[in-house]
Amino acid sequence: MTAGGATGGGATAGPGLAQLPGQTFYVSDQTSAAQQLVTLRNQGRSADADALLGIAAQPSSQWLGDQAAKGIVEQVSRRAAALGRTPVFVAYSIPHRDCGLYSAGGAADAAAYRAWITGLVQALGDRKAWVVLEPDAIAHTLDTCGVKGTAAAERYGLLAFAVQEFKKNPQVRVYLDAGNPGWAQDPSEMADALRKSGIAVADGFAVNVANFYSTERNAAYGAELSAALGGKPFVIDTSRNGNGPLSGDAWCNPPGRKLGAAPTANTGRPGVDAYLWIKNPGESDGECGRGEPRAGEFWLPYALGLVRA
């Protein structure tokens, strides 16, 4: 999760994949889109391959969720460092992950999670990276998921531990996930939960991860949270928000969506550190009750729809 056909110059990330001129973030040739690009080229499907390059040639995040994550962090961070670029990682292994839904799983318990995080930090060493911590983990303590009381307190403690561990490396920027503007929640409660989860030590928070809300709406939501947190900056996931949401609750592979603004650390918005493609465009949100690919699996028709919308 090697591609051919990228243009525009810059150092190469692998066979045919170039780093975009002026781009801060690392374009990996190991993403699902990059690997699919190779398959399409080999099949002679040049039109589809050229379209898919709209995803593969942009820097996407590297999700980490199992015991192979340590090796991935070391490999990706070393390759990015060699090219003078910054990788973006998403740590996604909190116990009781995703409230038992399409991305259920995670570490077996708190001790296993701490050991997992420590391993990632060791694998990263002193190299540069941006890390988004645990999509949905905090928001699920504020909704009907059932992560309440002592379970919520444990989760906040684990997130604070992860922040502290990653921030031992001054070259790492850490952003705690803060849900999205369509998730039913009290912003003051979210701000309080972020405080319990180590936001004071983190560099900021992330909004709209794997969702579709417009950049304008996310900027407003983020600004409200930022004000409650003493001006903490934030990042916005723009991977699939080009057309906004289909409807308030259509979060699972909604049709007719579009790629959003390309990843950049130059947003022109005060307080917004970056637009990032945190969710990898083209990877499924889950079966959605319709027999679609499992969460995280690359789905070519959906990916091409995002590019061509």
CSV table of C-alpha atoms in Angstrom, one decimal:
chain,number,residue,atom,x,y,z
A,1,MET,CA,0.0,0.0,0.0
A,2,THR,CA,5.9,1.1,-8.3
A,3,ALA,CA,4.4,2.9,-10.5
A,4,GLY,CA,5.1,4.6,-13.8
A,5,GLY,CA,4.2,7.7,-15.6
A,6,ALA,CA,4.7,10.4,-13.1
A,7,THR,CA,6.1,13.7,-14.4
A,8,GLY,CA,7.2,17.0,-13.0
A,9,GLY,CA,10.7,16.2,-11.9
A,10,GLY,CA,12.1,15.9,-8.4
A,11,ALA,CA,13.8,12.9,-6.7
A,12,THR,CA,12.3,9.5,-7.4
A,13,ALA,CA,10.6,7.5,-4.7
A,14,GLY,CA,10.8,4.3,-6.7
A,15,PRO,CA,10.5,3.2,-10.3
A,16,GLY,CA,8.6,6.1,-12.0
A,17,LEU,CA,7.2,7.8,-8.9
A,18,ALA,CA,8.6,11.3,-8.4
A,19,GLN,CA,8.4,13.6,-5.4
A,20,LEU,CA,6.4,16.7,-6.4
A,21,PRO,CA,8.5,19.8,-6.6
A,22,GLY,CA,8.0,22.0,-3.6
A,23,GLN,CA,6.1,19.3,-1.7
A,24,THR,CA,6.9,18.7,2.0
A,25,PHE,CA,5.4,15.3,2.3
A,26,TYR,CA,6.7,11.9,1.1
A,27,VAL,CA,5.1,10.2,-1.9
A,28,SER,CA,5.4,6.5,-1.3
A,29,ASP,CA,5.6,3.9,-4.0
A,30,GLN,CA,4.1,1.4,-1.4
A,31,THR,CA,0.6,2.7,-1.2
A,32,SER,CA,-2.4,0.7,-2.5
A,33,ALA,CA,-2.8,3.2,-5.4
A,34,ALA,CA,0.8,3.0,-6.4
A,35,GLN,CA,0.7,-0.8,-6.5
A,36,GLN,CA,-2.5,-0.8,-8.4
A,37,LEU,CA,-0.9,1.6,-10.9
A,38,VAL,CA,1.7,-1.0,-11.7
A,39,THR,CA,-1.0,-3.6,-12.3
A,40,LEU,CA,-2.9,-1.3,-14.7
A,41,ARG,CA,0.2,-0.5,-16.6
A,42,ASN,CA,1.1,-4.2,-17.0
A,43,GLN,CA,-2.5,-4.9,-18.2
A,44,GLY,CA,-2.2,-2.1,-20.8
A,45,ARG,CA,-5.0,-0.1,-19.2
A,46,SER,CA,-3.2,3.2,-19.8
A,47,ALA,CA,-6.3,5.4,-19.5
A,48,ASP,CA,-7.2,4.0,-16.1
A,49,ALA,CA,-3.5,4.2,-15.0
A,50,ASP,CA,-3.2,7.8,-16.1
A,51,ALA,CA,-6.3,8.6,-14.1
A,52,LEU,CA,-5.1,6.7,-11.0
A,53,LEU,CA,-2.0,8.8,-11.1
A,54,GLY,CA,-4.1,11.6,-9.7
A,55,ILE,CA,-4.0,9.6,-6.4
A,56,ALA,CA,-0.8,7.7,-6.6
A,57,ALA,CA,1.4,10.7,-7.3
A,58,GLN,CA,0.2,12.6,-4.2
A,59,PRO,CA,1.5,12.0,-0.7
A,60,SER,CA,-0.9,9.8,1.3
A,61,SER,CA,-0.6,8.6,4.8
A,62,GLN,CA,0.8,5.2,5.9
A,63,TRP,CA,-1.6,3.5,8.3
A,64,LEU,CA,-0.2,1.4,11.1
A,65,GLY,CA,-2.3,-1.2,12.8
A,66,ASP,CA,-0.5,-4.4,13.5
A,67,GLN,CA,2.8,-6.0,14.5
A,68,ALA,CA,4.3,-5.4,11.1
A,69,ALA,CA,4.0,-1.7,11.7
A,70,LYS,CA,7.5,-1.4,13.3
A,71,GLY,CA,9.2,-2.5,10.2
A,72,ILE,CA,7.0,-0.3,8.0
A,73,VAL,CA,7.9,2.8,10.1
A,74,GLU,CA,11.6,2.1,9.8
A,75,GLN,CA,11.5,1.5,6.1
A,76,VAL,CA,9.3,4.4,5.1
A,77,SER,CA,10.9,6.9,7.4
A,78,ARG,CA,14.4,6.0,6.1
A,79,ARG,CA,13.3,6.3,2.4
A,80,ALA,CA,11.6,9.6,3.1
A,81,ALA,CA,14.6,11.0,5.0
A,82,ALA,CA,16.9,10.0,2.1
A,83,LEU,CA,14.7,12.2,-0.2
A,84,GLY,CA,14.4,15.1,2.3
A,85,ARG,CA,10.6,14.5,2.7
A,86,THR,CA,8.3,14.0,5.7
A,87,PRO,CA,6.2,10.8,6.0
A,88,VAL,CA,2.8,10.9,7.5
A,89,PHE,CA,1.8,8.0,9.7
A,90,VAL,CA,-1.5,7.1,11.2
A,91,ALA,CA,-1.3,5.0,14.5
A,92,TYR,CA,-4.5,2.9,14.6
A,93,SER,CA,-4.4,0.1,17.1
A,94,ILE,CA,-6.1,1.4,20.3
A,95,PRO,CA,-7.8,-1.4,22.2
A,96,HIS,CA,-11.5,-1.9,21.2
A,97,ARG,CA,-10.8,0.0,18.0
A,98,ASP,CA,-13.8,1.3,15.9
A,99,CYS,CA,-16.4,0.3,18.5
A,100,GLY,CA,-16.4,-3.2,17.0
A,101,LEU,CA,-17.5,-2.0,13.6
A,102,TYR,CA,-15.8,-2.5,10.1
A,103,SER,CA,-12.3,-1.7,11.4
A,104,ALA,CA,-12.6,-3.6,14.6
A,105,GLY,CA,-9.5,-4.9,16.3
A,106,GLY,CA,-6.5,-3.2,17.8
A,107,ALA,CA,-4.1,-4.1,20.6
A,108,ALA,CA,-5.3,-6.8,23.1
A,109,ASP,CA,-5.0,-4.5,26.1
A,110,ALA,CA,-3.4,-1.4,27.5
A,111,ALA,CA,0.0,-3.1,28.1
A,112,ALA,CA,0.1,-4.4,24.5
A,113,TYR,CA,-0.7,-1.0,23.2
A,114,ARG,CA,2.0,0.7,25.2
A,115,ALA,CA,4.5,-1.8,23.9
A,116,TRP,CA,3.3,-1.3,20.3
A,117,ILE,CA,3.7,2.4,20.6
A,118,THR,CA,7.2,2.1,22.1
A,119,GLY,CA,8.2,-0.1,19.2
A,120,LEU,CA,7.0,2.4,16.7
A,121,VAL,CA,9.0,5.2,18.4
A,122,GLN,CA,12.1,3.1,18.5
A,123,ALA,CA,11.7,2.2,14.8
A,124,LEU,CA,11.4,5.8,13.9
A,125,GLY,CA,14.5,6.8,15.7
A,126,ASP,CA,15.5,10.4,15.3
A,127,ARG,CA,13.9,10.8,11.8
A,128,LYS,CA,11.3,13.3,10.9
A,129,ALA,CA,7.6,12.4,10.7
A,130,TRP,CA,4.0,13.6,11.3
A,131,VAL,CA,1.8,11.2,13.2
A,132,VAL,CA,-2.0,11.3,13.4
A,133,LEU,CA,-3.1,9.4,16.5
A,134,GLU,CA,-6.0,7.0,16.6
A,135,PRO,CA,-8.9,8.1,14.3
A,136,ASP,CA,-12.3,8.0,16.1
A,137,ALA,CA,-10.7,6.9,19.5
A,138,ILE,CA,-11.7,10.1,21.3
A,139,ALA,CA,-15.0,10.7,19.5
A,140,HIS,CA,-16.1,7.2,20.4
A,141,THR,CA,-15.8,8.1,24.1
A,142,LEU,CA,-18.4,10.9,23.5
A,143,ASP,CA,-21.0,9.0,21.5
A,144,THR,CA,-23.0,5.8,22.1
A,145,CYS,CA,-20.1,3.4,21.5
A,146,GLY,CA,-19.9,2.5,25.2
A,147,VAL,CA,-16.3,3.5,25.9
A,148,LYS,CA,-17.3,5.3,29.1
A,149,GLY,CA,-16.1,5.6,32.7
A,150,THR,CA,-12.9,3.6,33.5
A,151,ALA,CA,-12.7,2.4,29.8
A,152,ALA,CA,-12.6,6.0,28.6
A,153,ALA,CA,-10.1,7.0,31.3
A,154,GLU,CA,-7.8,4.2,30.2
A,155,ARG,CA,-8.1,5.3,26.6
A,156,TYR,CA,-7.3,8.9,27.4
A,157,GLY,CA,-4.3,7.7,29.3
A,158,LEU,CA,-3.1,5.5,26.4
A,159,LEU,CA,-3.4,8.4,24.0
A,160,ALA,CA,-1.5,10.7,26.4
A,161,PHE,CA,1.2,8.0,26.6
A,162,ALA,CA,1.5,7.8,22.9
A,163,VAL,CA,1.8,11.6,22.5
A,164,GLN,CA,4.5,11.7,25.1
A,165,GLU,CA,6.5,8.8,23.6
A,166,PHE,CA,6.4,10.3,20.0
A,167,LYS,CA,7.3,13.7,21.3
A,168,LYS,CA,10.5,12.4,22.7
A,169,ASN,CA,11.7,13.0,19.2
A,170,PRO,CA,11.7,16.7,18.5
A,171,GLN,CA,11.4,16.0,14.7
A,172,VAL,CA,8.0,14.4,15.1
A,173,ARG,CA,4.7,16.3,15.0
A,174,VAL,CA,1.7,14.7,16.7
A,175,TYR,CA,-2.0,15.3,16.0
A,176,LEU,CA,-4.8,13.8,18.1
A,177,ASP,CA,-7.9,12.9,16.1
A,178,ALA,CA,-10.8,15.2,17.0
A,179,GLY,CA,-13.7,13.8,14.9
A,180,ASN,CA,-15.5,15.9,12.3
A,181,PRO,CA,-18.1,18.6,12.2
A,182,GLY,CA,-20.9,16.2,11.5
A,183,TRP,CA,-20.3,13.9,14.4
A,184,ALA,CA,-22.9,14.7,17.1
A,185,GLN,CA,-20.9,16.0,20.0
A,186,ASP,CA,-20.4,19.0,22.2
A,187,PRO,CA,-17.3,20.9,21.2
A,188,SER,CA,-16.6,21.7,24.8
A,189,GLU,CA,-16.7,18.0,25.6
A,190,MET,CA,-14.4,17.2,22.8
A,191,ALA,CA,-11.9,19.9,24.0
A,192,ASP,CA,-12.0,18.4,27.5
A,193,ALA,CA,-11.4,14.9,26.1
A,194,LEU,CA,-8.5,16.2,24.1
A,195,ARG,CA,-7.0,17.7,27.2
A,196,LYS,CA,-7.2,14.4,29.0
A,197,SER,CA,-5.6,12.7,26.0
A,198,GLY,CA,-2.4,14.9,26.0
A,199,ILE,CA,-3.2,17.8,23.7
A,200,ALA,CA,-1.0,20.1,25.8
A,201,VAL,CA,2.0,18.1,24.7
A,202,ALA,CA,0.8,17.3,21.1
A,203,ASP,CA,1.3,19.7,18.3
A,204,GLY,CA,-2.4,19.9,17.6
A,205,PHE,CA,-5.4,17.9,16.4
A,206,ALA,CA,-6.8,16.4,13.2
A,207,VAL,CA,-10.3,16.8,11.8
A,208,ASN,CA,-12.4,15.1,9.1
A,209,VAL,CA,-10.3,11.9,9.1
A,210,ALA,CA,-11.9,9.5,6.5
A,211,ASN,CA,-14.9,11.8,6.1
A,212,PHE,CA,-16.2,14.2,3.5
A,213,TYR,CA,-17.0,17.5,5.0
A,214,SER,CA,-15.9,20.6,3.1
A,215,THR,CA,-12.7,22.3,4.0
A,216,GLU,CA,-14.6,25.5,4.9
A,217,ARG,CA,-16.8,23.6,7.4
A,218,ASN,CA,-13.8,21.8,8.9
A,219,ALA,CA,-11.9,25.0,9.2
A,220,ALA,CA,-14.8,26.5,11.2
A,221,TYR,CA,-15.1,23.4,13.4
A,222,GLY,CA,-11.3,23.3,14.0
A,223,ALA,CA,-11.2,27.0,14.8
A,224,GLU,CA,-13.9,26.5,17.5
A,225,LEU,CA,-11.9,23.7,19.1
A,226,SER,CA,-8.7,25.6,18.7
A,227,ALA,CA,-10.1,28.6,20.6
A,228,ALA,CA,-11.2,26.2,23.4
A,229,LEU,CA,-7.6,24.8,23.5
A,230,GLY,CA,-5.6,28.0,23.7
A,231,GLY,CA,-5.0,28.3,20.0
A,232,LYS,CA,-3.8,24.7,19.2
A,233,PRO,CA,-3.3,24.3,15.4
A,234,PHE,CA,-4.9,21.5,13.4
A,235,VAL,CA,-4.8,19.6,10.2
A,236,ILE,CA,-7.7,18.7,7.8
A,237,ASP,CA,-8.1,15.5,5.9
A,238,THR,CA,-9.0,16.7,2.4
A,239,SER,CA,-8.6,13.3,0.7
A,240,ARG,CA,-12.2,12.9,-0.4
A,241,ASN,CA,-14.0,16.2,0.4
A,242,GLY,CA,-14.0,17.8,-3.0
A,243,ASN,CA,-17.8,17.5,-3.3
A,244,GLY,CA,-18.6,17.6,0.4
A,245,PRO,CA,-20.7,14.9,2.1
A,246,LEU,CA,-23.6,13.1,0.4
A,247,SER,CA,-25.7,13.5,3.5
A,248,GLY,CA,-25.2,13.8,7.2
A,249,ASP,CA,-24.9,10.1,7.9
A,250,ALA,CA,-23.5,8.7,4.6
A,251,TRP,CA,-20.0,8.0,5.7
A,252,CYS,CA,-19.5,4.5,4.2
A,253,ASN,CA,-18.3,4.6,0.6
A,254,PRO,CA,-20.9,7.3,-0.5
A,255,PRO,CA,-21.1,7.6,-4.3
A,256,GLY,CA,-20.3,10.8,-6.2
A,257,ARG,CA,-17.5,12.0,-4.0
A,258,LYS,CA,-14.3,13.7,-5.2
A,259,LEU,CA,-10.7,14.2,-4.3
A,260,GLY,CA,-10.1,17.3,-2.2
A,261,ALA,CA,-7.2,19.8,-2.1
A,262,ALA,CA,-3.8,18.2,-2.5
A,263,PRO,CA,-1.7,17.7,0.6
A,264,THR,CA,0.2,20.8,1.5
A,265,ALA,CA,1.7,22.5,4.5
A,266,ASN,CA,0.9,25.9,2.9
A,267,THR,CA,-2.8,26.2,3.5
A,268,GLY,CA,-3.0,30.0,3.7
A,269,ARG,CA,-5.3,29.5,6.7
A,270,PRO,CA,-4.1,30.7,10.1
A,271,GLY,CA,-4.1,27.8,12.5
A,272,VAL,CA,-4.3,25.1,9.9
A,273,ASP,CA,-1.0,23.4,9.7
A,274,ALA,CA,-1.7,21.3,6.7
A,275,TYR,CA,-4.2,19.7,4.4
A,276,LEU,CA,-3.4,15.9,4.4
A,277,TRP,CA,-4.7,12.9,2.7
A,278,ILE,CA,-5.0,10.9,5.9
A,279,LYS,CA,-7.6,8.4,4.5
A,280,ASN,CA,-6.0,6.8,1.4
A,281,PRO,CA,-8.3,7.6,-1.5
A,282,GLY,CA,-9.7,4.5,-3.0
A,283,GLU,CA,-9.5,2.4,0.1
A,284,SER,CA,-12.9,1.1,1.2
A,285,ASP,CA,-14.6,2.3,4.4
A,286,GLY,CA,-16.0,-1.1,4.9
A,287,GLU,CA,-18.7,-3.6,3.6
A,288,CYS,CA,-21.4,-0.9,4.3
A,289,GLY,CA,-24.0,-3.6,4.5
A,290,ARG,CA,-23.8,-3.9,0.7
A,291,GLY,CA,-21.0,-6.4,0.3
A,292,GLU,CA,-18.4,-3.9,-0.6
A,293,PRO,CA,-14.7,-4.5,0.0
A,294,ARG,CA,-13.5,-4.7,3.6
A,295,ALA,CA,-12.3,-1.6,5.4
A,296,GLY,CA,-8.8,-0.6,4.1
A,297,GLU,CA,-9.0,-2.7,0.9
A,298,PHE,CA,-8.3,-0.8,-2.3
A,299,TRP,CA,-11.3,-0.5,-4.6
A,300,LEU,CA,-10.4,0.6,-8.1
A,301,PRO,CA,-13.9,1.6,-9.3
A,302,TYR,CA,-14.3,3.9,-6.3
A,303,ALA,CA,-10.8,5.3,-6.7
A,304,LEU,CA,-11.4,6.1,-10.3
A,305,GLY,CA,-14.7,7.7,-9.4
A,306,LEU,CA,-13.0,10.0,-7.0
A,307,VAL,CA,-10.5,11.1,-9.6
A,308,ARG,CA,-13.0,11.6,-12.4
A,309,ALA,CA,-15.8,13.2,-10.5
